[in-house]
Amino acid sequence: MSGLSSPKKLALNAAFIIICIGILIFLLRAPKETTSPLPHDDIHNRFHAMKGKKEAEQYCLDCHGPEKEAPLPADHPPKYRCLFCHKRQ
Ligand code: HEC
Ligand code: HEC
């Protein structure tokens, strides 16, 4: 970094910090505000009661798989671990 004059260094550092804050805000806000939690209803209550996430996730695609009663939307993101995104709250 010895070749840079210090105002330029300062500007680069400031830009770096602003980008980091932007990414942080994006990561903290995006999942929370857009992804619906696991519903509390007669269908889903038994999955709230299960201890392990993996244990509960085995059953999701029985209804949310393609051709089933509540298929996922076509633009659904990768879906390996349902409960990492659809939180149990
Ligand atoms: C017995 C069938 C069945 C199973 C098993 C099932 N679901 Fe559902 N799910 C439904 C139906 C039907 C709906 C739509 C009606 C409703 O919201 O209850 C739904 C709705 C949802 C919604 C949308 C809620 C909203 O706000 O729109 C999410 C998220 C969801 N399920 C996640 C899961 C996850 C994760 C699992 C596995 C742990 C799971 N479901 C297992 C039938 C099922
Ligand atoms: C990488 C994160 C992620 C994973 C993993 C994931 N989902 Fe989703 N899911 C989403 C997002 C984002 C949406 C659309 C926005 C929303 O939830 O409102 C969505 C939408 C849905 C919907 C439509 C109802 C709604 O809330 O709009 C259902 C039902 C659903 N997901 C069930 C599941 C099931 C079942 C699994 C596991 C097989 C799963 N999801 C895995 C992120 C995820």
CSV table of C-alpha atoms and ligand atoms in Angstrom, one decimal:
chain,number,residue,atom,x,y,z
A,1,MET,CA,0.0,0.0,0.0
A,2,SER,CA,3.1,2.3,0.1
A,3,GLY,CA,2.4,3.6,-3.4
A,4,LEU,CA,-1.0,5.2,-2.5
A,5,SER,CA,-1.3,8.7,-1.1
A,6,SER,CA,-3.2,8.8,2.1
A,7,PRO,CA,-6.4,10.5,0.9
A,8,LYS,CA,-6.7,7.7,-1.6
A,9,LYS,CA,-6.1,5.1,1.1
A,10,LEU,CA,-8.8,6.7,3.2
A,11,ALA,CA,-11.3,6.7,0.4
A,12,LEU,CA,-10.6,3.0,-0.3
A,13,ASN,CA,-11.0,2.1,3.4
A,14,ALA,CA,-14.2,4.1,3.6
A,15,ALA,CA,-15.6,2.3,0.4
A,16,PHE,CA,-14.6,-1.1,1.9
A,17,ILE,CA,-16.4,-0.3,5.2
A,18,ILE,CA,-19.5,0.9,3.4
A,19,ILE,CA,-19.7,-2.3,1.3
A,20,CYS,CA,-19.3,-4.5,4.4
A,21,ILE,CA,-22.1,-2.7,6.1
A,22,GLY,CA,-24.3,-3.0,3.1
A,23,ILE,CA,-23.7,-6.8,2.9
A,24,LEU,CA,-24.3,-7.2,6.6
A,25,ILE,CA,-27.6,-5.3,6.4
A,26,PHE,CA,-28.6,-7.4,3.4
A,27,LEU,CA,-27.8,-10.7,5.2
A,28,LEU,CA,-29.5,-9.7,8.4
A,29,ARG,CA,-32.7,-8.3,6.9
A,30,ALA,CA,-33.4,-10.4,3.8
A,31,PRO,CA,-34.2,-13.8,5.3
A,32,LYS,CA,-36.0,-12.4,8.2
A,33,GLU,CA,-38.5,-10.2,6.3
A,34,THR,CA,-39.2,-12.4,3.3
A,35,THR,CA,-39.2,-16.1,4.4
A,36,SER,CA,-42.4,-17.3,6.0
A,37,PRO,CA,-41.9,-19.3,9.2
A,38,LEU,CA,-43.3,-22.9,9.6
A,39,PRO,CA,-47.0,-22.3,10.2
A,40,HIS,CA,-48.7,-23.1,13.5
A,41,ASP,CA,-51.7,-25.1,12.4
A,42,ASP,CA,-53.0,-28.7,12.7
A,43,ILE,CA,-50.9,-29.8,9.7
A,44,HIS,CA,-47.6,-28.4,11.0
A,45,ASN,CA,-47.8,-28.5,14.8
A,46,ARG,CA,-46.3,-32.0,15.0
A,47,PHE,CA,-43.1,-30.7,13.3
A,48,HIS,CA,-42.8,-28.0,15.9
A,49,ALA,CA,-42.9,-30.8,18.5
A,50,MET,CA,-40.0,-32.8,16.9
A,51,LYS,CA,-36.6,-32.3,18.5
A,52,GLY,CA,-34.4,-32.5,15.4
A,53,LYS,CA,-34.7,-30.4,12.2
A,54,LYS,CA,-33.7,-33.3,10.0
A,55,GLU,CA,-36.3,-35.5,11.6
A,56,ALA,CA,-39.0,-33.1,10.8
A,57,GLU,CA,-37.8,-32.3,7.3
A,58,GLN,CA,-38.2,-35.9,6.1
A,59,TYR,CA,-41.9,-35.3,5.9
A,60,CYS,CA,-42.1,-31.9,4.2
A,61,LEU,CA,-42.0,-33.1,0.6
A,62,ASP,CA,-44.9,-35.6,1.2
A,63,CYS,CA,-47.1,-32.6,0.7
A,64,HIS,CA,-44.8,-29.9,-0.7
A,65,GLY,CA,-43.2,-32.1,-3.4
A,66,PRO,CA,-44.1,-31.7,-7.1
A,67,GLU,CA,-47.6,-33.0,-7.9
A,68,LYS,CA,-48.5,-33.1,-4.2
A,69,GLU,CA,-51.2,-31.1,-2.4
A,70,ALA,CA,-49.2,-28.0,-1.7
A,71,PRO,CA,-46.3,-28.0,-4.3
A,72,LEU,CA,-43.5,-25.4,-3.9
A,73,PRO,CA,-43.7,-22.4,-6.2
A,74,ALA,CA,-41.7,-22.7,-9.4
A,75,ASP,CA,-39.2,-20.0,-8.4
A,76,HIS,CA,-38.6,-21.6,-5.0
A,77,PRO,CA,-34.9,-21.4,-3.9
A,78,PRO,CA,-32.8,-24.6,-3.4
A,79,LYS,CA,-34.7,-26.6,-0.8
A,80,TYR,CA,-32.4,-29.1,0.9
A,81,ARG,CA,-33.0,-28.0,4.5
A,82,CYS,CA,-36.5,-26.5,4.8
A,83,LEU,CA,-36.2,-25.4,8.4
A,84,PHE,CA,-33.0,-23.4,8.0
A,85,CYS,CA,-35.1,-20.9,6.0
A,86,HIS,CA,-38.7,-21.5,7.3
A,87,LYS,CA,-37.9,-21.2,10.9
A,88,ARG,CA,-39.8,-22.8,13.7
A,89,GLN,CA,-40.8,-19.9,15.9
B,1,HEC,C1,-49.6,-33.2,5.5
B,1,HEC,C2,-49.2,-32.3,4.5
B,1,HEC,C3,-48.1,-31.3,4.9
B,1,HEC,C4,-46.8,-31.5,5.4
B,1,HEC,C5,-46.3,-32.9,5.8
B,1,HEC,C6,-46.1,-30.3,5.5
B,1,HEC,N1,-46.9,-29.2,5.0
B,1,HEC,FE1,-46.4,-27.3,4.9
B,1,HEC,N2,-48.3,-26.8,4.2
B,1,HEC,C7,-49.3,-27.8,3.8
B,1,HEC,C8,-50.4,-27.1,3.3
B,1,HEC,C9,-51.7,-27.8,2.8
B,1,HEC,C10,-50.1,-25.7,3.3
B,1,HEC,C11,-51.0,-24.5,2.9
B,1,HEC,C12,-52.0,-24.2,4.0
B,1,HEC,C13,-51.4,-23.7,5.3
B,1,HEC,O1,-50.7,-22.7,5.3
B,1,HEC,O2,-51.5,-24.5,6.3
B,1,HEC,C14,-48.8,-25.6,3.9
B,1,HEC,C15,-48.1,-24.4,4.0
B,1,HEC,C16,-46.7,-24.3,4.3
B,1,HEC,C17,-46.0,-23.0,4.3
B,1,HEC,C18,-46.5,-21.7,3.9
B,1,HEC,C19,-46.9,-20.9,5.0
B,1,HEC,C20,-47.4,-19.5,4.5
B,1,HEC,O3,-47.2,-18.6,5.3
B,1,HEC,O4,-47.8,-19.4,3.4
B,1,HEC,C21,-44.7,-23.4,4.7
B,1,HEC,C22,-43.5,-22.4,4.9
B,1,HEC,C23,-44.7,-24.8,5.0
B,1,HEC,N3,-45.9,-25.3,4.7
B,1,HEC,C24,-43.5,-25.5,5.3
B,1,HEC,C25,-43.5,-26.8,5.6
B,1,HEC,C26,-42.4,-27.5,6.1
B,1,HEC,C27,-41.0,-26.9,6.4
B,1,HEC,C28,-42.7,-28.8,6.4
B,1,HEC,C29,-41.9,-29.9,6.9
B,1,HEC,C30,-41.4,-29.7,8.3
B,1,HEC,C31,-44.1,-28.9,6.0
B,1,HEC,N4,-44.6,-27.7,5.5
B,1,HEC,C32,-44.9,-30.1,6.0
B,1,HEC,C33,-49.2,-29.1,4.0
B,1,HEC,C34,-48.1,-29.8,4.6
B,2,HEC,C1,-32.7,-21.3,1.0
B,2,HEC,C2,-33.9,-21.0,1.8
B,2,HEC,C3,-35.1,-21.9,1.7
B,2,HEC,C4,-35.2,-23.3,1.9
B,2,HEC,C5,-34.0,-24.2,2.2
B,2,HEC,C6,-36.6,-23.7,1.7
B,2,HEC,N1,-37.3,-22.6,1.4
B,2,HEC,FE1,-39.3,-22.6,1.1
B,2,HEC,N2,-39.2,-20.6,0.5
B,2,HEC,C7,-38.1,-19.8,0.6
B,2,HEC,C8,-38.5,-18.5,0.1
B,2,HEC,C9,-37.5,-17.3,0.1
B,2,HEC,C10,-39.8,-18.6,-0.3
B,2,HEC,C11,-40.7,-17.5,-0.9
B,2,HEC,C12,-40.9,-16.3,0.0
B,2,HEC,C13,-41.7,-16.6,1.2
B,2,HEC,O1,-41.5,-17.6,1.9
B,2,HEC,O2,-42.7,-15.9,1.4
B,2,HEC,C14,-40.3,-19.9,0.0
B,2,HEC,C15,-41.6,-20.3,-0.2
B,2,HEC,C16,-42.1,-21.5,0.2
B,2,HEC,C17,-43.5,-21.9,0.2
B,2,HEC,C18,-44.6,-21.2,-0.4
B,2,HEC,C19,-45.4,-20.4,0.6
B,2,HEC,C20,-44.8,-19.1,0.9
B,2,HEC,O3,-44.5,-18.9,2.1
B,2,HEC,O4,-44.7,-18.3,0.0
B,2,HEC,C21,-43.6,-23.2,0.7
B,2,HEC,C22,-44.8,-24.0,1.0
B,2,HEC,C23,-42.2,-23.6,1.1
B,2,HEC,N3,-41.4,-22.6,0.7
B,2,HEC,C24,-41.9,-24.8,1.7
B,2,HEC,C25,-40.6,-25.3,1.8
B,2,HEC,C26,-40.2,-26.7,2.0
B,2,HEC,C27,-41.2,-27.8,2.3
B,2,HEC,C28,-38.9,-26.7,2.0
B,2,HEC,C29,-38.0,-28.0,2.2
B,2,HEC,C30,-38.3,-29.1,1.2
B,2,HEC,C31,-38.4,-25.4,1.8
B,2,HEC,N4,-39.4,-24.5,1.6
B,2,HEC,C32,-37.0,-25.0,1.8
B,2,HEC,C33,-36.9,-20.2,1.1
B,2,HEC,C34,-36.5,-21.5,1.4
